[in-house]
Short mmCIF file of C-alpha atoms and ligand atoms in Angstrom, two decimals:
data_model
loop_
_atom_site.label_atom_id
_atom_site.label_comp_id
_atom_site.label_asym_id
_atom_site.label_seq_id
_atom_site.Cartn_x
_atom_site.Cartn_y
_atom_site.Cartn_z
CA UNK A 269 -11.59 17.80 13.72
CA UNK A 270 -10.11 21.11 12.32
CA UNK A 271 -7.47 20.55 9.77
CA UNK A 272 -4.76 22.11 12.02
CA UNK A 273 -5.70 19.28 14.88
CA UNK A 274 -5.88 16.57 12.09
CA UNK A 275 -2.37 18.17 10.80
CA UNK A 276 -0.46 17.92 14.24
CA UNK A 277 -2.24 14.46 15.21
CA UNK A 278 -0.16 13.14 11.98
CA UNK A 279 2.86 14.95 12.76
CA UNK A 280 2.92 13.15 16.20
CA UNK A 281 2.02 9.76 13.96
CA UNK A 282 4.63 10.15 11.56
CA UNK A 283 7.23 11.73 14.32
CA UNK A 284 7.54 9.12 16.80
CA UNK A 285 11.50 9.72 17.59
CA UNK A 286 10.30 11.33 21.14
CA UNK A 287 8.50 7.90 22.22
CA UNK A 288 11.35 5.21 20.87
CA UNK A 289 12.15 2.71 23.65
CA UNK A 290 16.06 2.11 25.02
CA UNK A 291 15.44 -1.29 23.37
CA UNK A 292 14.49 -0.10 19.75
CA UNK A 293 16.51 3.16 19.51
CA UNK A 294 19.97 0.35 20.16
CA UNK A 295 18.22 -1.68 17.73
CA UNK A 296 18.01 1.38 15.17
CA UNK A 297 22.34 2.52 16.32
CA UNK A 298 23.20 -1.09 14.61
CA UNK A 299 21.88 -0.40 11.13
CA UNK A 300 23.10 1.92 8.18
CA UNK A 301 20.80 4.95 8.18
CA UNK A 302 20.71 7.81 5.39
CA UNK A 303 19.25 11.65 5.70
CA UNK A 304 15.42 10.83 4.93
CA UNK A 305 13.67 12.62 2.46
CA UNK A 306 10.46 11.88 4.58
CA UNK A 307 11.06 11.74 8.24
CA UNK A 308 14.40 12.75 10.03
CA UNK A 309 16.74 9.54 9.10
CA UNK A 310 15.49 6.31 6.87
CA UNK A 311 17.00 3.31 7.99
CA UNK A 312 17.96 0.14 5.69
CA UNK A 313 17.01 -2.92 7.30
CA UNK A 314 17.33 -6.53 5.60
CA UNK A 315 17.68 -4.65 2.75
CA UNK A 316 15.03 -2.52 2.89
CA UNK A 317 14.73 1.70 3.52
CA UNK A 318 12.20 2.51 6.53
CA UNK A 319 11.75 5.25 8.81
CA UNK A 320 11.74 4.82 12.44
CA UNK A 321 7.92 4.91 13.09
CA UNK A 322 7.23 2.18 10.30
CA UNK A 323 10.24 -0.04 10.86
CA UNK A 324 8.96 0.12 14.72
CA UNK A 325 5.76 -1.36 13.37
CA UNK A 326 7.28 -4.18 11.31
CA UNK A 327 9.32 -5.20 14.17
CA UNK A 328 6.30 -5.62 16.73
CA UNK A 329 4.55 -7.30 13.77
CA UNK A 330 7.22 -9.61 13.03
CA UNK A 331 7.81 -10.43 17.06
CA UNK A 332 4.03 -11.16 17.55
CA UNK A 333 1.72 -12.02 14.78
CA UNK A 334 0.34 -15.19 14.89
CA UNK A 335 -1.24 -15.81 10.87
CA UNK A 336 -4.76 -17.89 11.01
CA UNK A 337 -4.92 -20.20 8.05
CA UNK A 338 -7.75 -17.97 6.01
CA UNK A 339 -5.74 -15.00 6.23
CA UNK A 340 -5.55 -12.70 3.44
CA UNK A 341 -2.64 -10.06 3.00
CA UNK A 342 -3.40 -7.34 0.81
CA UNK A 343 0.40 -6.21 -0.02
CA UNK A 344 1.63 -3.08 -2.46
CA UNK A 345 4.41 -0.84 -2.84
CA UNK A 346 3.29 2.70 -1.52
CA UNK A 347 1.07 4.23 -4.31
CA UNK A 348 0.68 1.13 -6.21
CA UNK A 349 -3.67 1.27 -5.63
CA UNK A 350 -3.67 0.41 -2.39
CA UNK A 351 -6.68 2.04 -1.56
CA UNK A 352 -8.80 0.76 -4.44
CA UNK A 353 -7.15 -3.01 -4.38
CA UNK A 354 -8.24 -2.56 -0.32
CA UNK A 355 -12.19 -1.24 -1.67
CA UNK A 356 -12.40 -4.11 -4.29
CA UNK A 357 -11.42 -7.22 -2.03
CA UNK A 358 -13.52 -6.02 1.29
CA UNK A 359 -16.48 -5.86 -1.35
CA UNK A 360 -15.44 -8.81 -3.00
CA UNK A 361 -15.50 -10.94 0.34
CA UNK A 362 -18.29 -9.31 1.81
CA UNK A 363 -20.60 -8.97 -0.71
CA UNK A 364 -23.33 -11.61 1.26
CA UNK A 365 -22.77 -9.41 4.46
CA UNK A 366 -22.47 -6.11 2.89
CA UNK A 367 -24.93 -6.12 -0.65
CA UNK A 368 -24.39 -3.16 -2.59
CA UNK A 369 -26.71 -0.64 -0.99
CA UNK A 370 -26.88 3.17 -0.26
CA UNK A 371 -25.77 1.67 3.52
CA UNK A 372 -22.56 0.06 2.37
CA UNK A 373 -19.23 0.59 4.38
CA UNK A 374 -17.41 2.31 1.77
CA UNK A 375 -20.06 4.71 1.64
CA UNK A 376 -18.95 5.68 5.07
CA UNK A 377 -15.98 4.52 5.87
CA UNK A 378 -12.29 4.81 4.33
CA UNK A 379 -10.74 1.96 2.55
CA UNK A 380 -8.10 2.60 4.71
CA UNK A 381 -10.39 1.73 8.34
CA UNK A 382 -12.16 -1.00 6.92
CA UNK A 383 -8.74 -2.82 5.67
CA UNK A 384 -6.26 -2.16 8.25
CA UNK A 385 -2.15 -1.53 7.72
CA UNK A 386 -0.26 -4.05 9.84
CA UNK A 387 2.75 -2.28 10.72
CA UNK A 388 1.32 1.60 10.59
CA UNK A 389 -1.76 0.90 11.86
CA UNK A 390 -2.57 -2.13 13.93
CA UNK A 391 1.23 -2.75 15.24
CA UNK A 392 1.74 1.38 15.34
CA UNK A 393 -0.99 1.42 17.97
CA UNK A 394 0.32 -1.24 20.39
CA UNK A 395 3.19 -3.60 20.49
CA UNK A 396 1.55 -6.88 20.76
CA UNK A 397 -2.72 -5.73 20.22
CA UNK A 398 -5.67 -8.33 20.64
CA UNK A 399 -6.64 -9.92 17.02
CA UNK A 400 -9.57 -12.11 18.67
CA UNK A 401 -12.09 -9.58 17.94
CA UNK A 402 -11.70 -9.60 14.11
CA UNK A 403 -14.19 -11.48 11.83
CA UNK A 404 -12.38 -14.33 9.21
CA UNK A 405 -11.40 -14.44 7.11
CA UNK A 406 -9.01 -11.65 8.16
CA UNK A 407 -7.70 -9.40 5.83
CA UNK A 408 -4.75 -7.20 5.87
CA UNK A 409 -2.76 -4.99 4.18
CA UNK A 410 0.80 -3.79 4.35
CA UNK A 411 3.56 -2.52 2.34
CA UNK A 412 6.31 -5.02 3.69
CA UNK A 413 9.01 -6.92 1.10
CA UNK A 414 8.73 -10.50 0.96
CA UNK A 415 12.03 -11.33 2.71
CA UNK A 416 10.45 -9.51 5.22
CA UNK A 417 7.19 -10.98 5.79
CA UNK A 418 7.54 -13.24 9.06
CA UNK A 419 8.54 -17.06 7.86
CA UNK A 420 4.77 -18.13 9.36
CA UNK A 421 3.51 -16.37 6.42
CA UNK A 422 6.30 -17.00 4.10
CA UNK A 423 5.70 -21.06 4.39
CA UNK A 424 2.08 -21.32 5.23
CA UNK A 425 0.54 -23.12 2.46
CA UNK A 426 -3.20 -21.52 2.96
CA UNK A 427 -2.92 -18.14 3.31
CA UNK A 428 -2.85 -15.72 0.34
CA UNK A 429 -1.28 -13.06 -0.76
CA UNK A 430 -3.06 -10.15 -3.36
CA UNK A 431 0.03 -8.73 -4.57
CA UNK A 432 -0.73 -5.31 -6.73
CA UNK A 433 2.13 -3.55 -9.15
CA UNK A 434 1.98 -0.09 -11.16
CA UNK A 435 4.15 1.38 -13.81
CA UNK A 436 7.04 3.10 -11.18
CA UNK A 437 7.21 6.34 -13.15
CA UNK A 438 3.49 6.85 -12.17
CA UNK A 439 4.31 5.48 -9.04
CA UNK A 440 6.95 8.67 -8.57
CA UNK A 441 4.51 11.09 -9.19
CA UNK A 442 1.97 9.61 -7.17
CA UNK A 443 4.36 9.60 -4.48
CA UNK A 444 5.79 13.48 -4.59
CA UNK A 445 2.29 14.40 -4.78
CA UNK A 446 1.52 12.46 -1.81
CA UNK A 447 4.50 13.55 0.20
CA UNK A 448 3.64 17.00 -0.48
CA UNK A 449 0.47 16.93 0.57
CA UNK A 450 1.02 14.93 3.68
CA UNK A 451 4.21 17.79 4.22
CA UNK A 452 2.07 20.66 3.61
CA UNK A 453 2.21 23.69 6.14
CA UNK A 454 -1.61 25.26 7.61
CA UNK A 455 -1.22 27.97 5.03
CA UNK A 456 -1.68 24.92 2.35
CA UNK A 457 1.61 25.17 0.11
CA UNK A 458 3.23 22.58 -1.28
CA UNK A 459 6.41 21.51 0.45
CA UNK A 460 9.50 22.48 -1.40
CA UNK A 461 10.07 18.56 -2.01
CA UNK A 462 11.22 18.41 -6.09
CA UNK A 463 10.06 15.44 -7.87
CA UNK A 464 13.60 15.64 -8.96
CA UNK A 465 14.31 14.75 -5.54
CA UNK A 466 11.89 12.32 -5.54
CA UNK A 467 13.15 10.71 -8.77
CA UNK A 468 16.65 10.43 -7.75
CA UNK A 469 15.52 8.48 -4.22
CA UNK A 470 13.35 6.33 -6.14
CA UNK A 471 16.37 4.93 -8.62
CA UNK A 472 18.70 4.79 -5.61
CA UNK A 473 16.09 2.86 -3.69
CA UNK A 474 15.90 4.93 -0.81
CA UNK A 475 12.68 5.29 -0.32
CA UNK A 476 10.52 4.00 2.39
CA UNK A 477 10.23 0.05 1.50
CA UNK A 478 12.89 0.53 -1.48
CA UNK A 479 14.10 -0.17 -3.61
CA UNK A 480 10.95 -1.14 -5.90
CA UNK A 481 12.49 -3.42 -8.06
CA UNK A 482 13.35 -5.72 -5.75
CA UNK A 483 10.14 -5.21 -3.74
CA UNK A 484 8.15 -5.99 -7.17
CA UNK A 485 10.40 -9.03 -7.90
CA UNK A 486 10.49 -10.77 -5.03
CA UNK A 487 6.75 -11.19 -5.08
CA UNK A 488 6.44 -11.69 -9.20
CA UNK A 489 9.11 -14.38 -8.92
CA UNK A 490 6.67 -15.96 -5.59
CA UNK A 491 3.57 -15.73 -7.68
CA UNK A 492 5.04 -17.64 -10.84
CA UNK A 493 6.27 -20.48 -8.11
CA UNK A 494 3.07 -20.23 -6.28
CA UNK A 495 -0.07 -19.07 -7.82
CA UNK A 496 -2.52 -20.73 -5.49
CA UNK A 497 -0.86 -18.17 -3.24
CA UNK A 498 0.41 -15.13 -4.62
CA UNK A 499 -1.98 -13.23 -6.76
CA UNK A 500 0.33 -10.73 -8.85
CA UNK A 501 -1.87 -8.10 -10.34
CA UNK A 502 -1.18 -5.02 -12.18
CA UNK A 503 -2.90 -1.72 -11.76
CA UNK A 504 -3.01 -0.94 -15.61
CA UNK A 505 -4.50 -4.10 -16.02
CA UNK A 506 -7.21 -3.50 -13.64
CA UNK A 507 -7.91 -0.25 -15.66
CA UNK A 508 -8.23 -1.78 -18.89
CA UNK A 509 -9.82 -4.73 -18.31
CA UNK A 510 -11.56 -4.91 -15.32
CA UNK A 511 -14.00 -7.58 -14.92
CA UNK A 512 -11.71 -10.06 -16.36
CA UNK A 513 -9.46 -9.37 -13.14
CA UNK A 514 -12.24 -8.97 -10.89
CA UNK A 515 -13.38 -12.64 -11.90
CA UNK A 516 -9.96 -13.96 -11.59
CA UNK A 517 -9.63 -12.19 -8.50
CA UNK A 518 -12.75 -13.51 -6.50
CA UNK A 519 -11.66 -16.96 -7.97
CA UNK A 520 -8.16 -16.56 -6.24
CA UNK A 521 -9.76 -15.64 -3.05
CA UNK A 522 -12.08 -18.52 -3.20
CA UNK A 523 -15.21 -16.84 -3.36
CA UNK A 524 -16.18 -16.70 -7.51
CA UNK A 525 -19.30 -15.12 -8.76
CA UNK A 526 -22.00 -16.99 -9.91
CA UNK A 527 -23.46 -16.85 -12.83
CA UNK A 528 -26.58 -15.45 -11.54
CA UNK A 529 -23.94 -12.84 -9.98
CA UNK A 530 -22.72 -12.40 -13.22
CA UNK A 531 -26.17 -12.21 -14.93
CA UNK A 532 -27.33 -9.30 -12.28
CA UNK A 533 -24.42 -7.31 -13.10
CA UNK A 534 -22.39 -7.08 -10.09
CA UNK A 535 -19.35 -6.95 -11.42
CA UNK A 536 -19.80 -3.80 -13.29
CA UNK A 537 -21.91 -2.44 -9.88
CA UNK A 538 -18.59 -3.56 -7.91
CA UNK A 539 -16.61 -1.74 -10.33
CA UNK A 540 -18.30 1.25 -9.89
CA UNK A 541 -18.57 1.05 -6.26
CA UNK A 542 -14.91 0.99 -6.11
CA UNK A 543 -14.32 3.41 -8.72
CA UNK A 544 -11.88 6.64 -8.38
CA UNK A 545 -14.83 8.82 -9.11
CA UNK A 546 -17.18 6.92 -7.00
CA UNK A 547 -15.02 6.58 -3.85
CA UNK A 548 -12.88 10.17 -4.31
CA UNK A 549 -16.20 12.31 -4.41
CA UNK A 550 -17.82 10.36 -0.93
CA UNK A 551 -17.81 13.01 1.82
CA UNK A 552 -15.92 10.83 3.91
CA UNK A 553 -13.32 10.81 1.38
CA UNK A 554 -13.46 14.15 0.51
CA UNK A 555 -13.38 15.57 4.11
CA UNK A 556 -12.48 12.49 6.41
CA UNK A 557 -9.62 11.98 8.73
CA UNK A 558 -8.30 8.45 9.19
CA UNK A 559 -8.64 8.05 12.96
CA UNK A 560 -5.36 6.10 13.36
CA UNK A 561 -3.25 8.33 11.62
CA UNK A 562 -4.42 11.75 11.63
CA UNK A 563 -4.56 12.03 7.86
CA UNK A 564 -6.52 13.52 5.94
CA UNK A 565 -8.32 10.63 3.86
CA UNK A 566 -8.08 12.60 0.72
CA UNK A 567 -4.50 12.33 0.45
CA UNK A 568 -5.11 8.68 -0.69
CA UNK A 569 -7.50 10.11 -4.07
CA UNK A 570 -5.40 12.53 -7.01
CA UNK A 571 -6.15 11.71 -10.31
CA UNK A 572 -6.34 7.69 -10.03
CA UNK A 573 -5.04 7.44 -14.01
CA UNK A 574 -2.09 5.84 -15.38
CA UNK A 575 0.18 7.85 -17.50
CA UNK A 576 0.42 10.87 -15.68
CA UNK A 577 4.12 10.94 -15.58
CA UNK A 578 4.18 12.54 -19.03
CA UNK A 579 3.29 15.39 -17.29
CA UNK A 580 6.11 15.53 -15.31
CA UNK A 581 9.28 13.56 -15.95
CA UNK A 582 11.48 14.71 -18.80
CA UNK A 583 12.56 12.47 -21.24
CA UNK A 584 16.10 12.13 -19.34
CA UNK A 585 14.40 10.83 -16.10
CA UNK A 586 12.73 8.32 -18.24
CA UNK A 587 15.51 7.44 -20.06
CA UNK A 588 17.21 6.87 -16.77
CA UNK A 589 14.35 4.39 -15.19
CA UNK A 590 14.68 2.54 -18.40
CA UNK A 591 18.17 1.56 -18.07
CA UNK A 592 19.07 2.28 -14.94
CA UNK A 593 16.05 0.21 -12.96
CA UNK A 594 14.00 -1.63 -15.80
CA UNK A 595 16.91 -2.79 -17.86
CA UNK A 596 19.63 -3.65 -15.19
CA UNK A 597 17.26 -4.46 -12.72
CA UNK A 598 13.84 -6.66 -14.52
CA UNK A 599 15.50 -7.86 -17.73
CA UNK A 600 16.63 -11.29 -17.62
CA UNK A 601 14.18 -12.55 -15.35
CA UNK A 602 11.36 -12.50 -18.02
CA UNK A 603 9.45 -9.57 -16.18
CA UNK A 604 7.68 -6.82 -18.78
P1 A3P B 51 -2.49 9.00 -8.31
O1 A3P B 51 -1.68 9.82 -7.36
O2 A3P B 51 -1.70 8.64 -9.54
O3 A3P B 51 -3.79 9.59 -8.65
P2 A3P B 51 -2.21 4.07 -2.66
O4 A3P B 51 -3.66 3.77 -2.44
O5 A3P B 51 -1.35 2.85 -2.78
O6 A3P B 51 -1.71 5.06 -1.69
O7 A3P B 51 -2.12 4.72 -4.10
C1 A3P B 51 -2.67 5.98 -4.36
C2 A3P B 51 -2.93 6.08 -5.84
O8 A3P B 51 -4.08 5.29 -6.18
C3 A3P B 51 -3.25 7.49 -6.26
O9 A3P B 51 -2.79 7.61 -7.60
C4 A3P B 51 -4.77 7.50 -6.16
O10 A3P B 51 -5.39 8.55 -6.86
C5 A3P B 51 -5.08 6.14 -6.74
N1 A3P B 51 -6.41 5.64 -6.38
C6 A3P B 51 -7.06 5.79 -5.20
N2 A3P B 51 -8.26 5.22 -5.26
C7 A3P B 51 -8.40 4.71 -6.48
C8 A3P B 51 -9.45 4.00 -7.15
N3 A3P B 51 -10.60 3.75 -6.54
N4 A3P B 51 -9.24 3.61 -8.43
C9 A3P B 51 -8.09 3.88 -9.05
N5 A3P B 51 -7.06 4.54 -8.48
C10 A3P B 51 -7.21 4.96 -7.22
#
């Protein structure tokens, strides 16, 4: 696929105004909508900001997903790690099917394909697809709040939930690197989108599944009430000490590694496996396109550090975050 196919096969993803039914565009005139910064309007439902072709998605979801009792949900704010928390668990689970060889999925195949969104992927596609065909235990990721999630999740007392968090001010500039990209024109230049811009949606909460804080707190506060459930893991965790949360992780998911696992070094192979370098420089990484989408499966790989935002918020925009979202928002309820 040429990049200007792959770039107008994600414009019609992204744009889906011109296919809305009756139904859903009088569902969309009831709520309180706001000029989007991505996509024409972002709506706020349940307390949440969408656009149109993702809120379409949760709503089919919500109406007709039926969770098995080994399901996993692999759930993250946008830019959180997705990608890599998405690598880690497939190998994770799969390691008996899939050993670490030259022939591996990943090696192959995006994250993204092998670990599917519900609501932009699976419920984009059709309003009520045909789970049968997939192996269990299921797994699934999505980007949806809590509140959100349909009750059947919510209350079952067998499923889990990987929950993964970053620092928000390198969530920011993850993001207006991301919208850029994905806003690009053919001739390759950056969209004039400033991470100003960016900054000011992101402490107003309207961006697409804000506001953060209460999209982070919902499912911190679940995981300290239910831990067999709700793993809460943090990205810079994961960075600095990763095959203590690799362990803890498998453990969650109720598939530990042996200690002849541990002896042969699979953790540290898994680890690499999954690692930024590893995955970012595959050629179906570096040149892919996610069939679902359009996109261009390098939009998903930058830098895959923490810390970047030095580089780009001032000292004022970080003062802001700090009291405006971390101290009014996460103090008081114990969160760091
Ligand atoms: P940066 O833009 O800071 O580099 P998501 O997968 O939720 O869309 O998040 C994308 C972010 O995760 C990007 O962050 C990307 O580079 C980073 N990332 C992707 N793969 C990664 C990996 N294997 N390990 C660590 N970070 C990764």
């Amino acid at each position: 696929m040429t990049s200007d196919e792959s770039f107008s096969r994600m414009q019609k993803y992204l744009n889906v105004e011109d296919t809305l039914s009756q139904e859903f565009k009088t569902f969309l005139s009831t709520l309180p909508k706001i000029k989007g910064s991505f996509g024409p309007y972002g709506y706020l439902y349940e307390g949440f900001w969408y656009f149109p072709m993702i809120l379409r998605g949760i709503v089919a979801f919500r109406r007709h997903f039926h969770p098995q009792s080994s399901d996993i949900f692999l759930i993250t704010y946008p830019k959180s790690g997705t990608t890599w928390l998405k690598s880690l668990v497939f190998t994770i689970i799969n390691r008996h099917r899939f050993p670490i060889e030259a022939n591996h999925p990943l090696n192959t195949t995006n994250a993204h394909q092998l670990i599917p969104f519900l609501e932009t992927h699976i419920y984009h596609k059709e309003e009520n697809p045909n789970l049968d065909h997939l192996p269990f235990p299921r797994v699934f990721s999505t980007h949806i709040p809590w509140t959100t999630l349909p009750e059947s999740i919510r209350n079952s007392s067998t499923c889990k939930i990987v929950y993964l968090c970053r620092n928000p001010k390198d969530i920011i500039v993850s993001l207006w690197h991301f919208q850029n990209k994905l806003m690009h024109d053919e001739t390759k230049e950056m969209a004039t989108n400033s991470i100003l811009e960016t900054f000011e949606n992101f402490c107003q909460g309207v961006n697409d599944y804000g506001p953060f804080w209460r999209h982070m707190l919902d499912y911190w506060k679940q995981s300290k009430e239910n831990p067999d459930k709700i793993y809460f893991l943090k990205y810079e965790d994961m960075k600095e000490q990763p095959s203590m949360h690799l362990r803890r992780l498998a453990k969650f998911l109720d598939c530990p590694f042996s200690s002849d696992e541990e002896e042969s070094g699979l953790l540290e192979d898994i680890m690499k496996l999954c690692s930024f370098e590893n995955l970012s420089n595959l050629e179906i990484n570096k040149n892919g396109v996610l069939s679902y989408s359009g996109m261009q499966s390098s939009v998903f790989f930058r830098q895959g550090k923490t810390g970047d935002w030095k580089n780009h918020l001032s000292d004022e925009m970080v003062q802001k975050l700090i009291n405006v979202i971390c101290e009014d928002k996460l103090s008081g309820l114990g969160f760091n």
